[in-house]
Amino acid sequence: MSLNIAPLIIAIDGPAGAGKGTLAKRLAARFKLAHLDSGLLYRAVGAKVLRNGGKPADHEAAEVAARTLAPADLEASELRDEVVSKAASVVAAQPQVRAALLDFQREFARHPPGGAAGAVIDGRDIGTVVCPGATIKLFITATNVRTGRGRIFRNAEITADVLLASACLPTMFQAIEIDGEPYWDGGYSGNPAVYPLIYRCNTPNILVVMLQPLTRQDPPTSAQAIRSRLTEFQFNSSFLREMRSIALAKQAIDAQWLPVGRLERRFRKLNFHLIETDDLLARMNVDKALNADLGFLLKLKEEGRTRAGTWLGKHFGQVGGESSIDLVKLFG
């Protein structure tokens, strides 16, 4: 099986002085990706107009400069000069220049220069305007403290506060306020929430990586072990209920001879996969989840890579064709 892999696009949004440029450069260097500092675009256009002997206020000259802009123009040594700064302010006010630079950024993302496997773009409105149609969709769950309901945050909504809320344990931290509402750990309402992958995505494959053991062979006997197991029940319950509903719905739909509705067709083509780590997690107690020691985290990272490699070696041929688990047997 061959996969058509689109360029990786990392969008870093934020105000000036937030450190997004430094982060973008480090990410690009670390993963050998092309880097675009969108804050330099208007400077590059202004510099090009001046270099061509034109005037920044000349709309036609400014648009020509913007339409013919090349990545190499962003490396010009004079971009920080005062005269270029003034020219940049003039061309930035022109709608045709903004439209041309939007096209430039999108083309940079679609076809990164230098044969790079992807691009890191930092600036304003990158994820919402420049590259809104992300092929990778992120869904982060946090639990509303007032209602007990999970809220799903999507790509453009995800902020540092959202990530903090999604892992906010109420016995350790105060609730994180988002849009005037307090939130706790998303595990209380979806761990993870699976339905967005069904209703808001088109992929025929859903791979679940378990971070809590589904089973423990030895029943707990000490007070601490019992509390730990109860915590696991608490965090697994929403996921198990959702997966049971999905398993029974898929079983009923697969039994139909002619599923006619869009939802039925969606369920019929769904393939589920699971990376289990019960043997590893069974040797760990819940307190390990609070271990932020670097050595421990690196060990988990390597273990995750090993498990993923093993799973791919065994089940890659089933991806796109069939489920690699018996959904009803496991969750029904």
Tab-separated table of C-alpha atoms in Angstrom:
chain	number	residue	atom	x	y	z
A	1	MET	CA	0.000	0.000	0.000
A	2	SER	CA	1.327	3.435	-0.939
A	3	LEU	CA	0.310	6.613	0.852
A	4	ASN	CA	0.071	10.068	-0.719
A	5	ILE	CA	1.441	12.224	2.079
A	6	ALA	CA	0.668	15.941	1.914
A	7	PRO	CA	3.228	18.472	3.146
A	8	LEU	CA	3.264	18.981	6.885
A	9	ILE	CA	2.085	22.480	7.760
A	10	ILE	CA	2.729	23.905	11.218
A	11	ALA	CA	0.937	27.203	11.831
A	12	ILE	CA	2.075	29.317	14.781
A	13	ASP	CA	-0.245	32.204	15.558
A	14	GLY	CA	0.126	34.927	18.121
A	15	PRO	CA	0.853	38.596	18.793
A	16	ALA	CA	4.217	40.288	18.423
A	17	GLY	CA	6.695	39.470	21.161
A	18	ALA	CA	5.060	36.163	22.071
A	19	GLY	CA	8.074	34.120	20.975
A	20	LYS	CA	6.416	32.532	17.952
A	21	GLY	CA	9.314	33.436	15.641
A	22	THR	CA	11.904	31.754	17.839
A	23	LEU	CA	9.721	28.663	18.188
A	24	ALA	CA	9.087	28.534	14.440
A	25	LYS	CA	12.802	28.706	13.604
A	26	ARG	CA	13.628	25.937	16.060
A	27	LEU	CA	10.849	23.691	14.777
A	28	ALA	CA	11.901	24.246	11.178
A	29	ALA	CA	15.531	23.454	11.985
A	30	ARG	CA	14.637	20.429	14.104
A	31	PHE	CA	12.384	18.801	11.494
A	32	LYS	CA	14.110	20.173	8.363
A	33	LEU	CA	11.084	22.169	7.246
A	34	ALA	CA	10.859	25.410	5.297
A	35	HIS	CA	10.217	28.468	7.475
A	36	LEU	CA	8.136	31.491	6.565
A	37	ASP	CA	8.072	34.532	8.820
A	38	SER	CA	4.932	36.186	7.465
A	39	GLY	CA	5.823	39.384	9.309
A	40	LEU	CA	8.557	39.992	6.733
A	41	LEU	CA	6.273	39.800	3.700
A	42	TYR	CA	5.248	43.460	3.548
A	43	ARG	CA	8.839	44.511	4.175
A	44	ALA	CA	9.963	42.268	1.314
A	45	VAL	CA	7.357	43.781	-1.024
A	46	GLY	CA	8.315	47.327	-0.015
A	47	ALA	CA	12.001	46.566	-0.521
A	48	LYS	CA	11.305	45.048	-3.929
A	49	VAL	CA	9.326	48.086	-5.062
A	50	LEU	CA	12.196	50.363	-4.043
A	51	ARG	CA	14.741	48.062	-5.685
A	52	ASN	CA	12.757	48.207	-8.924
A	53	GLY	CA	12.823	52.003	-8.827
A	54	GLY	CA	9.123	52.309	-8.070
A	55	LYS	CA	7.096	54.105	-5.424
A	56	PRO	CA	5.337	52.162	-2.635
A	57	ALA	CA	2.170	54.254	-3.134
A	58	ASP	CA	1.976	53.094	-6.769
A	59	HIS	CA	-0.620	50.317	-6.519
A	60	GLU	CA	0.392	48.705	-9.801
A	61	ALA	CA	4.087	48.604	-8.878
A	62	ALA	CA	3.276	47.248	-5.433
A	63	GLU	CA	1.056	44.498	-6.812
A	64	VAL	CA	3.679	43.470	-9.377
A	65	ALA	CA	6.252	43.231	-6.581
A	66	ALA	CA	3.885	41.153	-4.455
A	67	ARG	CA	2.925	38.826	-7.310
A	68	THR	CA	6.561	38.205	-8.244
A	69	LEU	CA	7.797	37.771	-4.687
A	70	ALA	CA	10.109	34.797	-4.150
A	71	PRO	CA	11.283	33.132	-0.899
A	72	ALA	CA	14.769	34.489	-1.571
A	73	ASP	CA	13.399	38.050	-1.313
A	74	LEU	CA	12.758	37.422	2.382
A	75	GLU	CA	16.501	37.042	2.943
A	76	ALA	CA	17.369	40.546	1.720
A	77	SER	CA	19.692	42.377	4.105
A	78	GLU	CA	17.838	45.706	3.908
A	79	LEU	CA	14.486	44.457	5.242
A	80	ARG	CA	15.069	46.063	8.645
A	81	ASP	CA	16.069	49.445	7.222
A	82	GLU	CA	13.901	52.420	8.162
A	83	VAL	CA	13.116	53.316	4.573
A	84	VAL	CA	11.883	49.751	3.965
A	85	SER	CA	9.769	49.911	7.132
A	86	LYS	CA	8.027	53.010	5.816
A	87	ALA	CA	7.495	51.384	2.408
A	88	ALA	CA	6.059	48.300	4.109
A	89	SER	CA	3.460	50.400	5.930
A	90	VAL	CA	2.344	51.900	2.620
A	91	VAL	CA	2.028	48.651	0.659
A	92	ALA	CA	0.345	46.850	3.601
A	93	ALA	CA	-2.662	49.139	3.251
A	94	GLN	CA	-3.302	48.045	-0.337
A	95	PRO	CA	-5.941	45.263	-0.773
A	96	GLN	CA	-4.364	43.845	-3.945
A	97	VAL	CA	-1.044	43.422	-2.124
A	98	ARG	CA	-2.718	41.635	0.790
A	99	ALA	CA	-4.504	39.309	-1.646
A	100	ALA	CA	-1.252	38.553	-3.469
A	101	LEU	CA	0.574	37.787	-0.218
A	102	LEU	CA	-2.247	35.505	0.914
A	103	ASP	CA	-1.729	33.536	-2.303
A	104	PHE	CA	2.027	33.532	-1.671
A	105	GLN	CA	1.612	32.073	1.815
A	106	ARG	CA	-0.789	29.390	0.654
A	107	GLU	CA	1.526	28.405	-2.185
A	108	PHE	CA	4.448	28.296	0.266
A	109	ALA	CA	2.425	25.900	2.432
A	110	ARG	CA	1.308	23.712	-0.478
A	111	HIS	CA	4.721	23.548	-2.140
A	112	PRO	CA	7.472	24.286	0.409
A	113	PRO	CA	10.668	25.546	-1.267
A	114	GLY	CA	13.877	23.558	-1.371
A	115	GLY	CA	12.101	20.226	-1.516
A	116	ALA	CA	11.227	20.417	2.188
A	117	ALA	CA	8.683	17.940	3.530
A	118	GLY	CA	6.623	20.741	5.001
A	119	ALA	CA	6.520	24.298	6.241
A	120	VAL	CA	6.416	26.237	9.498
A	121	ILE	CA	4.560	29.528	9.096
A	122	ASP	CA	4.366	32.058	11.904
A	123	GLY	CA	2.305	35.224	12.017
A	124	ARG	CA	-1.294	36.291	12.525
A	125	ASP	CA	-4.385	34.398	11.315
A	126	ILE	CA	-2.276	31.572	9.863
A	127	GLY	CA	-4.531	28.764	11.071
A	128	THR	CA	-7.811	30.585	10.461
A	129	VAL	CA	-7.213	32.512	7.211
A	130	VAL	CA	-4.042	31.355	5.466
A	131	CYS	CA	-4.406	27.596	6.041
A	132	PRO	CA	-7.957	27.035	7.340
A	133	GLY	CA	-8.475	23.679	5.642
A	134	ALA	CA	-6.071	21.687	7.772
A	135	THR	CA	-5.837	18.033	6.764
A	136	ILE	CA	-4.945	17.207	10.365
A	137	LYS	CA	-7.854	17.979	12.659
A	138	LEU	CA	-7.372	18.293	16.393
A	139	PHE	CA	-10.135	17.795	18.941
A	140	ILE	CA	-9.419	18.590	22.593
A	141	THR	CA	-12.023	17.857	25.276
A	142	ALA	CA	-12.522	19.764	28.522
A	143	THR	CA	-15.344	19.275	31.027
A	144	ASN	CA	-17.565	22.212	31.918
A	145	VAL	CA	-17.636	22.356	35.724
A	146	ARG	CA	-21.136	23.878	35.824
A	147	THR	CA	-22.855	21.398	33.479
A	148	GLY	CA	-20.603	18.328	33.575
A	149	ARG	CA	-20.716	18.234	29.784
A	150	GLY	CA	-17.663	17.938	27.585
A	151	ARG	CA	-16.785	20.718	25.190
A	152	ILE	CA	-14.840	19.857	22.059
A	153	PHE	CA	-12.287	22.476	21.043
A	154	ARG	CA	-11.151	22.347	17.417
A	155	ASN	CA	-7.998	23.529	15.627
A	156	ALA	CA	-8.449	27.294	15.643
A	157	GLU	CA	-9.966	27.261	19.152
A	158	ILE	CA	-7.074	25.447	20.790
A	159	THR	CA	-5.025	27.689	23.065
A	160	ALA	CA	-2.710	27.138	25.999
A	161	ASP	CA	-5.693	27.521	28.345
A	162	VAL	CA	-7.605	24.840	26.459
A	163	LEU	CA	-4.716	22.410	26.841
A	164	LEU	CA	-4.388	23.269	30.527
A	165	ALA	CA	-8.130	22.753	31.026
A	166	SER	CA	-8.088	19.403	29.242
A	167	ALA	CA	-5.685	18.080	31.880
A	168	CYS	CA	-6.900	20.032	34.909
A	169	LEU	CA	-7.331	17.660	37.851
A	170	PRO	CA	-9.716	19.380	40.293
A	171	THR	CA	-8.047	17.927	43.371
A	172	MET	CA	-4.765	19.568	42.373
A	173	PHE	CA	-5.564	22.716	40.366
A	174	GLN	CA	-8.178	25.410	40.177
A	175	ALA	CA	-10.548	25.226	37.237
A	176	ILE	CA	-9.360	26.921	34.032
A	177	GLU	CA	-11.699	29.653	32.824
A	178	ILE	CA	-12.444	29.795	29.093
A	179	ASP	CA	-15.036	32.201	27.670
A	180	GLY	CA	-16.260	32.852	31.198
A	181	GLU	CA	-16.835	29.158	31.989
A	182	PRO	CA	-14.749	26.969	34.352
A	183	TYR	CA	-13.327	23.710	32.964
A	184	TRP	CA	-11.751	20.556	34.365
A	185	ASP	CA	-10.012	17.564	32.813
A	186	GLY	CA	-11.728	16.329	29.644
A	187	GLY	CA	-11.375	12.745	30.828
A	188	TYR	CA	-14.501	13.157	32.962
A	189	SER	CA	-16.667	13.589	29.860
A	190	GLY	CA	-14.667	11.975	27.036
A	191	ASN	CA	-11.397	10.061	27.327
A	192	PRO	CA	-11.086	10.596	24.436
A	193	ALA	CA	-14.323	11.719	22.790
A	194	VAL	CA	-14.666	9.553	19.675
A	195	TYR	CA	-17.760	10.995	18.040
A	196	PRO	CA	-15.976	13.997	16.418
A	197	LEU	CA	-13.870	11.511	14.460
A	198	ILE	CA	-17.070	10.009	13.065
A	199	TYR	CA	-19.214	13.071	12.463
A	200	ARG	CA	-16.593	15.720	11.669
A	201	CYS	CA	-14.032	13.711	9.702
A	202	ASN	CA	-14.121	11.622	6.540
A	203	THR	CA	-11.426	9.108	7.365
A	204	PRO	CA	-12.447	5.433	7.149
A	205	ASN	CA	-9.954	4.524	9.904
A	206	ILE	CA	-10.005	5.376	13.602
A	207	LEU	CA	-6.978	4.359	15.684
A	208	VAL	CA	-7.336	4.523	19.458
A	209	VAL	CA	-4.200	4.543	21.599
A	210	MET	CA	-5.077	3.468	25.129
A	211	LEU	CA	-3.546	5.444	27.975
A	212	GLN	CA	-5.572	3.634	30.646
A	213	PRO	CA	-5.631	-0.174	30.998
A	214	LEU	CA	-8.857	-1.807	29.863
A	215	THR	CA	-8.275	-4.748	32.183
A	216	ARG	CA	-6.184	-5.576	35.223
A	217	GLN	CA	-5.717	-9.261	35.983
A	218	ASP	CA	-5.134	-8.888	39.715
A	219	PRO	CA	-7.899	-7.242	41.763
A	220	PRO	CA	-6.733	-4.464	44.114
A	221	THR	CA	-6.589	-5.235	47.797
A	222	SER	CA	-4.902	-2.294	49.513
A	223	ALA	CA	-6.699	0.994	50.113
A	224	GLN	CA	-4.354	2.849	47.752
A	225	ALA	CA	-4.728	0.241	45.005
A	226	ILE	CA	-8.512	0.361	45.318
A	227	ARG	CA	-8.533	4.157	45.046
A	228	SER	CA	-6.286	3.935	41.996
A	229	ARG	CA	-8.554	1.404	40.301
A	230	LEU	CA	-11.635	3.518	41.049
A	231	THR	CA	-9.896	6.475	39.405
A	232	GLU	CA	-9.287	4.350	36.317
A	233	PHE	CA	-12.973	3.372	36.268
A	234	GLN	CA	-13.882	7.030	36.452
A	235	PHE	CA	-11.664	8.020	33.540
A	236	ASN	CA	-12.575	4.989	31.392
A	237	SER	CA	-16.340	5.081	31.893
A	238	SER	CA	-17.207	7.761	29.312
A	239	PHE	CA	-14.972	6.165	26.683
A	240	LEU	CA	-16.347	2.663	27.300
A	241	ARG	CA	-19.962	3.871	27.110
A	242	GLU	CA	-19.297	5.673	23.854
A	243	MET	CA	-17.443	2.728	22.324
A	244	ARG	CA	-20.235	0.337	23.351
A	245	SER	CA	-22.799	2.558	21.625
A	246	ILE	CA	-20.630	2.728	18.494
A	247	ALA	CA	-20.048	-1.040	18.498
A	248	LEU	CA	-23.753	-1.865	18.790
A	249	ALA	CA	-24.719	0.737	16.183
A	250	LYS	CA	-22.120	-0.583	13.741
A	251	GLN	CA	-23.229	-4.166	14.383
A	252	ALA	CA	-26.855	-3.294	13.620
A	253	ILE	CA	-25.960	-1.322	10.494
A	254	ASP	CA	-23.589	-3.996	9.164
A	255	ALA	CA	-26.436	-6.507	9.474
A	256	GLN	CA	-28.630	-4.454	7.155
A	257	TRP	CA	-28.677	-5.479	3.532
A	258	LEU	CA	-29.073	-1.960	2.122
A	259	PRO	CA	-28.031	0.849	4.451
A	260	VAL	CA	-29.530	3.839	2.653
A	261	GLY	CA	-28.776	6.816	4.889
A	262	ARG	CA	-25.584	8.858	4.923
A	263	LEU	CA	-24.923	7.991	8.561
A	264	GLU	CA	-25.440	4.279	7.904
A	265	ARG	CA	-22.999	4.396	4.997
A	266	ARG	CA	-20.502	6.246	7.190
A	267	PHE	CA	-20.701	3.604	9.919
A	268	ARG	CA	-20.468	0.743	7.464
A	269	LYS	CA	-17.162	1.913	5.998
A	270	LEU	CA	-15.581	2.679	9.392
A	271	ASN	CA	-12.606	0.569	10.450
A	272	PHE	CA	-11.441	0.610	14.063
A	273	HIS	CA	-7.939	-0.086	15.324
A	274	LEU	CA	-6.490	-0.159	18.812
A	275	ILE	CA	-3.007	0.025	20.295
A	276	GLU	CA	-3.265	-1.580	23.719
A	277	THR	CA	-0.657	-1.221	26.413
A	278	ASP	CA	-2.396	-3.099	29.223
A	279	ASP	CA	0.729	-5.068	30.080
A	280	LEU	CA	2.782	-1.879	30.530
A	281	LEU	CA	0.064	0.166	32.219
A	282	ALA	CA	-0.821	-2.689	34.559
A	283	ARG	CA	2.656	-2.389	36.078
A	284	MET	CA	2.087	1.302	36.746
A	285	ASN	CA	-0.183	2.881	39.324
A	286	VAL	CA	-2.217	6.018	38.788
A	287	ASP	CA	0.397	8.120	40.590
A	288	LYS	CA	2.726	7.547	37.646
A	289	ALA	CA	0.482	9.841	35.607
A	290	LEU	CA	1.762	12.711	37.733
A	291	ASN	CA	5.416	11.884	37.113
A	292	ALA	CA	6.922	14.740	35.080
A	293	ASP	CA	10.512	13.535	35.376
A	294	LEU	CA	12.267	13.904	32.026
A	295	GLY	CA	13.790	10.449	32.149
A	296	PHE	CA	10.393	8.871	32.734
A	297	LEU	CA	8.806	10.870	29.898
A	298	LEU	CA	11.585	9.882	27.486
A	299	LYS	CA	11.104	6.259	28.464
A	300	LEU	CA	7.397	6.535	27.693
A	301	LYS	CA	8.220	8.163	24.353
A	302	GLU	CA	10.472	5.295	23.326
A	303	GLU	CA	7.936	2.753	24.540
A	304	GLY	CA	5.273	4.489	22.456
A	305	ARG	CA	7.422	4.378	19.343
A	306	THR	CA	8.141	0.704	19.896
A	307	ARG	CA	4.467	-0.146	20.351
A	308	ALA	CA	3.493	1.868	17.273
A	309	GLY	CA	6.157	0.144	15.179
A	310	THR	CA	4.991	-3.268	16.326
A	311	TRP	CA	1.389	-2.407	15.530
A	312	LEU	CA	2.264	-1.116	12.057
A	313	GLY	CA	4.272	-4.224	11.290
A	314	LYS	CA	1.340	-6.421	12.206
A	315	HIS	CA	-1.690	-4.450	11.007
A	316	PHE	CA	-0.607	-1.927	8.348
A	317	GLY	CA	-2.110	-4.084	5.586
A	318	GLN	CA	-5.537	-3.775	7.211
A	319	VAL	CA	-5.545	0.028	7.256
A	320	GLY	CA	-8.158	1.252	4.809
A	321	GLY	CA	-9.585	-2.209	4.275
A	322	GLU	CA	-10.888	-3.669	7.513
A	323	SER	CA	-10.874	-3.280	11.287
A	324	SER	CA	-7.997	-4.878	13.148
A	325	ILE	CA	-10.123	-5.455	16.276
A	326	ASP	CA	-13.486	-7.091	16.953
A	327	LEU	CA	-15.374	-4.009	18.080
A	328	VAL	CA	-18.394	-5.858	19.436
A	329	LYS	CA	-16.335	-8.460	21.289
A	330	LEU	CA	-14.176	-5.813	22.901
A	331	PHE	CA	-16.787	-3.184	23.731
A	332	GLY	CA	-20.249	-4.577	22.938
